[in-house]
PDB file of C-alpha atoms in Angstrom:
ATOM      1  CA  UNK L   1      28.529  53.506 -11.524  1.00 76.00           C
ATOM      2  CA  UNK L   2      29.751  50.445 -13.392  1.00 82.00           C
ATOM      3  CA  UNK L   3      32.781  49.039 -15.145  1.00 91.00           C
ATOM      4  CA  UNK L   4      32.725  46.057 -17.436  1.00 90.00           C
ATOM      5  CA  UNK L   5      34.808  44.046 -19.866  1.00 91.00           C
ATOM      6  CA  UNK L   6      33.311  43.205 -23.254  1.00 89.00           C
ATOM      7  CA  UNK L   7      34.468  40.016 -24.978  1.00 91.00           C
ATOM      8  CA  UNK L   8      32.951  39.789 -28.488  1.00 88.00           C
ATOM      9  CA  UNK L   9      32.836  36.281 -29.960  1.00 90.00           C
ATOM     10  CA  UNK L  10      31.252  36.806 -33.367  1.00 88.00           C
ATOM     11  CA  UNK L  11      27.576  37.711 -32.996  1.00 92.00           C
ATOM     12  CA  UNK L  12      27.692  36.880 -29.266  1.00 95.00           C
ATOM     13  CA  UNK L  13      29.512  38.949 -26.662  1.00 92.00           C
ATOM     14  CA  UNK L  14      30.072  38.127 -23.000  1.00 95.00           C
ATOM     15  CA  UNK L  15      30.251  41.118 -20.706  1.00 94.00           C
ATOM     16  CA  UNK L  16      31.086  40.608 -17.024  1.00 96.00           C
ATOM     17  CA  UNK L  17      31.064  43.751 -14.923  1.00 94.00           C
ATOM     18  CA  UNK L  18      31.080  45.341 -11.516  1.00 95.00           C
ATOM     19  CA  UNK L  19      28.344  47.799 -10.556  1.00 92.00           C
ATOM     20  CA  UNK L  20      27.530  49.902  -7.486  1.00 90.00           C
ATOM     21  CA  UNK L  21      23.845  50.606  -6.955  1.00 84.00           C
ATOM     22  CA  UNK L  22      22.104  52.758  -4.368  1.00 81.00           C
ATOM     23  CA  UNK L  23      18.802  50.939  -3.852  1.00 73.00           C
ATOM     24  CA  UNK L  24      17.462  53.790  -1.758  1.00 68.00           C
ATOM     25  CA  UNK L  25      15.385  53.576   1.376  1.00 64.00           C
ATOM     26  CA  UNK L  26      13.470  50.443   2.340  1.00 61.00           C
ATOM     27  CA  UNK L  27      10.457  50.049   4.616  1.00 56.00           C
ATOM     28  CA  UNK L  28       9.142  53.592   4.318  1.00 54.00           C
ATOM     29  CA  UNK L  29       5.791  54.067   5.971  1.00 52.00           C
ATOM     30  CA  UNK L  30       6.101  51.399   8.659  1.00 51.00           C
ATOM     31  CA  UNK L  31       6.894  53.991  11.344  1.00 48.00           C
ATOM     32  CA  UNK L  32       3.186  54.608  12.007  1.00 52.00           C
ATOM     33  CA  UNK L  33       3.129  51.141  13.623  1.00 51.00           C
ATOM     34  CA  UNK L  34       5.854  52.066  16.133  1.00 47.00           C
ATOM     35  CA  UNK L  35       5.371  53.542  19.562  1.00 51.00           C
ATOM     36  CA  UNK L  36       8.962  54.884  19.550  1.00 50.00           C
ATOM     37  CA  UNK L  37       9.162  58.035  17.346  1.00 52.00           C
ATOM     38  CA  UNK L  38      12.992  58.008  17.505  1.00 50.00           C
ATOM     39  CA  UNK L  39      13.162  55.041  15.107  1.00 50.00           C
ATOM     40  CA  UNK L  40      14.112  56.260  11.657  1.00 51.00           C
ATOM     41  CA  UNK L  41      11.611  56.206   8.802  1.00 57.00           C
ATOM     42  CA  UNK L  42      13.518  54.086   6.264  1.00 60.00           C
ATOM     43  CA  UNK L  43      16.791  52.243   5.891  1.00 67.00           C
ATOM     44  CA  UNK L  44      19.258  52.926   3.085  1.00 73.00           C
ATOM     45  CA  UNK L  45      20.521  49.905   1.155  1.00 76.00           C
ATOM     46  CA  UNK L  46      23.344  49.765  -1.388  1.00 81.00           C
ATOM     47  CA  UNK L  47      24.437  46.858  -3.538  1.00 82.00           C
ATOM     48  CA  UNK L  48      27.663  45.713  -5.093  1.00 89.00           C
ATOM     49  CA  UNK L  49      26.541  43.793  -8.180  1.00 92.00           C
ATOM     50  CA  UNK L  50      28.376  41.502 -10.572  1.00 95.00           C
ATOM     51  CA  UNK L  51      26.330  41.290 -13.789  1.00 95.00           C
ATOM     52  CA  UNK L  52      27.302  38.725 -16.411  1.00 96.00           C
ATOM     53  CA  UNK L  53      25.522  39.837 -19.574  1.00 96.00           C
ATOM     54  CA  UNK L  54      25.415  37.662 -22.669  1.00 97.00           C
ATOM     55  CA  UNK L  55      24.695  39.887 -25.652  1.00 96.00           C
ATOM     56  CA  UNK L  56      23.450  38.723 -29.040  1.00 97.00           C
ATOM     57  CA  UNK L  57      24.624  41.327 -31.538  1.00 93.00           C
ATOM     58  CA  UNK L  58      23.164  42.100 -34.991  1.00 92.00           C
ATOM     59  CA  UNK L  59      25.946  43.987 -36.828  1.00 85.00           C
ATOM     60  CA  UNK L  60      24.881  46.708 -39.272  1.00 87.00           C
ATOM     61  CA  UNK L  61      27.144  49.269 -41.039  1.00 81.00           C
ATOM     62  CA  UNK L  62      26.984  52.071 -38.426  1.00 81.00           C
ATOM     63  CA  UNK L  63      25.012  50.535 -35.580  1.00 90.00           C
ATOM     64  CA  UNK L  64      25.019  47.185 -33.834  1.00 91.00           C
ATOM     65  CA  UNK L  65      21.717  46.572 -32.016  1.00 96.00           C
ATOM     66  CA  UNK L  66      21.667  43.784 -29.444  1.00 96.00           C
ATOM     67  CA  UNK L  67      19.586  41.966 -26.891  1.00 98.00           C
ATOM     68  CA  UNK L  68      21.087  40.770 -23.637  1.00 97.00           C
ATOM     69  CA  UNK L  69      20.322  38.537 -20.683  1.00 97.00           C
ATOM     70  CA  UNK L  70      22.205  37.056 -17.781  1.00 96.00           C
ATOM     71  CA  UNK L  71      22.574  36.558 -14.052  1.00 96.00           C
ATOM     72  CA  UNK L  72      23.428  39.304 -11.555  1.00 94.00           C
ATOM     73  CA  UNK L  73      25.198  38.411  -8.309  1.00 93.00           C
ATOM     74  CA  UNK L  74      24.309  40.886  -5.542  1.00 89.00           C
ATOM     75  CA  UNK L  75      26.108  41.688  -2.301  1.00 88.00           C
ATOM     76  CA  UNK L  76      24.006  44.152  -0.249  1.00 80.00           C
ATOM     77  CA  UNK L  77      24.970  46.461   2.608  1.00 76.00           C
ATOM     78  CA  UNK L  78      22.927  49.048   4.442  1.00 64.00           C
ATOM     79  CA  UNK L  79      22.369  51.236   7.473  1.00 61.00           C
ATOM     80  CA  UNK L  80      23.851  49.848  10.694  1.00 61.00           C
ATOM     81  CA  UNK L  81      20.310  49.291  12.017  1.00 61.00           C
ATOM     82  CA  UNK L  82      19.591  46.600   9.406  1.00 62.00           C
ATOM     83  CA  UNK L  83      23.036  45.653   8.059  1.00 65.00           C
ATOM     84  CA  UNK L  84      22.975  42.254   9.783  1.00 67.00           C
ATOM     85  CA  UNK L  85      19.456  41.612   8.496  1.00 68.00           C
ATOM     86  CA  UNK L  86      20.433  41.649   4.843  1.00 73.00           C
ATOM     87  CA  UNK L  87      21.462  38.376   3.264  1.00 74.00           C
ATOM     88  CA  UNK L  88      25.146  38.262   2.337  1.00 79.00           C
ATOM     89  CA  UNK L  89      24.281  37.260  -1.227  1.00 83.00           C
ATOM     90  CA  UNK L  90      21.253  37.364  -3.475  1.00 83.00           C
ATOM     91  CA  UNK L  91      20.694  36.493  -7.106  1.00 88.00           C
ATOM     92  CA  UNK L  92      18.953  38.495  -9.815  1.00 90.00           C
ATOM     93  CA  UNK L  93      18.422  38.122 -13.539  1.00 94.00           C
ATOM     94  CA  UNK L  94      18.527  40.769 -16.235  1.00 96.00           C
ATOM     95  CA  UNK L  95      16.989  41.328 -19.659  1.00 97.00           C
ATOM     96  CA  UNK L  96      17.703  44.268 -21.913  1.00 97.00           C
ATOM     97  CA  UNK L  97      18.231  45.856 -25.290  1.00 98.00           C
ATOM     98  CA  UNK L  98      20.860  48.253 -26.530  1.00 96.00           C
ATOM     99  CA  UNK L  99      22.861  49.452 -29.475  1.00 96.00           C
ATOM    100  CA  UNK L 100      26.587  49.916 -30.119  1.00 91.00           C
ATOM    101  CA  UNK L 101      27.255  53.243 -31.822  1.00 91.00           C
ATOM    102  CA  UNK L 102      30.678  54.214 -33.171  1.00 85.00           C
ATOM    103  CA  UNK L 103      31.146  57.963 -32.853  1.00 82.00           C
ATOM    104  CA  UNK L 104      34.394  59.954 -33.147  1.00 84.00           C
ATOM    105  CA  UNK L 105      36.575  56.969 -32.288  1.00 83.00           C
ATOM    106  CA  UNK L 106      34.496  55.970 -29.263  1.00 87.00           C
ATOM    107  CA  UNK L 107      31.867  53.291 -28.928  1.00 87.00           C
ATOM    108  CA  UNK L 108      28.702  54.299 -27.085  1.00 91.00           C
ATOM    109  CA  UNK L 109      26.275  51.761 -25.613  1.00 92.00           C
ATOM    110  CA  UNK L 110      22.831  53.255 -24.864  1.00 96.00           C
ATOM    111  CA  UNK L 111      20.807  50.532 -23.102  1.00 96.00           C
ATOM    112  CA  UNK L 112      17.508  49.790 -21.435  1.00 97.00           C
ATOM    113  CA  UNK L 113      17.714  46.941 -18.923  1.00 96.00           C
ATOM    114  CA  UNK L 114      15.303  45.330 -16.469  1.00 96.00           C
ATOM    115  CA  UNK L 115      16.918  43.579 -13.495  1.00 92.00           C
ATOM    116  CA  UNK L 116      14.658  41.412 -11.351  1.00 90.00           C
ATOM    117  CA  UNK L 117      15.353  39.701  -8.045  1.00 86.00           C
ATOM    118  CA  UNK L 118      15.303  35.909  -8.066  1.00 85.00           C
ATOM    119  CA  UNK L 119      16.103  35.309  -4.386  1.00 80.00           C
ATOM    120  CA  UNK L 120      15.232  37.262  -1.246  1.00 73.00           C
ATOM    121  CA  UNK L 121      17.727  39.897  -0.112  1.00 67.00           C
ATOM    122  CA  UNK L 122      16.549  40.404   3.495  1.00 65.00           C
ATOM    123  CA  UNK L 123      15.903  38.275   6.553  1.00 64.00           C
ATOM    124  CA  UNK L 124      13.198  38.980   9.099  1.00 63.00           C
ATOM    125  CA  UNK L 125      14.176  41.437  11.845  1.00 62.00           C
ATOM    126  CA  UNK L 126      12.834  43.639  14.632  1.00 64.00           C
ATOM    127  CA  UNK L 127      12.891  47.446  14.862  1.00 60.00           C
ATOM    128  CA  UNK L 128      11.460  49.395  17.786  1.00 61.00           C
ATOM    129  CA  UNK L 129       9.555  46.373  19.064  1.00 66.00           C
ATOM    130  CA  UNK L 130       7.931  45.700  15.685  1.00 64.00           C
ATOM    131  CA  UNK L 131       8.862  42.495  13.879  1.00 66.00           C
ATOM    132  CA  UNK L 132       9.405  42.901  10.142  1.00 62.00           C
ATOM    133  CA  UNK L 133       9.072  39.727   8.091  1.00 64.00           C
ATOM    134  CA  UNK L 134       9.341  40.477   4.382  1.00 59.00           C
ATOM    135  CA  UNK L 135       6.958  38.626   2.121  1.00 59.00           C
ATOM    136  CA  UNK L 136       8.666  35.725   0.330  1.00 60.00           C
ATOM    137  CA  UNK L 137       7.657  37.345  -2.965  1.00 59.00           C
ATOM    138  CA  UNK L 138       9.467  40.581  -2.093  1.00 61.00           C
ATOM    139  CA  UNK L 139      12.395  41.083  -4.469  1.00 71.00           C
ATOM    140  CA  UNK L 140      14.499  44.040  -5.493  1.00 78.00           C
ATOM    141  CA  UNK L 141      13.618  44.919  -9.125  1.00 85.00           C
ATOM    142  CA  UNK L 142      14.915  47.865 -11.135  1.00 87.00           C
ATOM    143  CA  UNK L 143      14.659  49.349 -14.641  1.00 92.00           C
ATOM    144  CA  UNK L 144      17.812  51.121 -15.832  1.00 92.00           C
ATOM    145  CA  UNK L 145      18.342  53.491 -18.726  1.00 94.00           C
ATOM    146  CA  UNK L 146      22.083  53.939 -19.127  1.00 91.00           C
ATOM    147  CA  UNK L 147      24.844  54.875 -21.540  1.00 91.00           C
ATOM    148  CA  UNK L 148      28.209  53.116 -21.550  1.00 88.00           C
ATOM    149  CA  UNK L 149      31.411  54.387 -23.174  1.00 88.00           C
ATOM    150  CA  UNK L 150      34.102  51.998 -24.433  1.00 84.00           C
ATOM    151  CA  UNK L 151      37.661  53.269 -24.399  1.00 75.00           C
TER     152      UNK L 151
END
């Protein structure tokens, strides 16, 4: 779920927003290494994200296609077992394409966006006697297909 404010400035538009993302379960499959079967299989992580998209718009009569890019500020939280092992802040970048469509007095924004982690989002930690040290190259990346509605 996301909300955003669109500020068009000619062919360029700046669009800051606020987005909630369920990143799903991390570290699935590591349980085979544990001697304690009571340790859960994965850990759920959610993110509060602040994307700041800069859109370059190409106005046409009925459609306005655009490309966009910008930073994404991420504030993760997760299961109590790993909550303290997530960094308080991480940074991502985003690239995408979309189109503004005017339809029945509404503006629709179908988009395809790739968001890629720039900084790490976890620290090393221990679960069930097993130390987990994420690889420095491990980042949270996501491809989103979404539709926005402007009121």
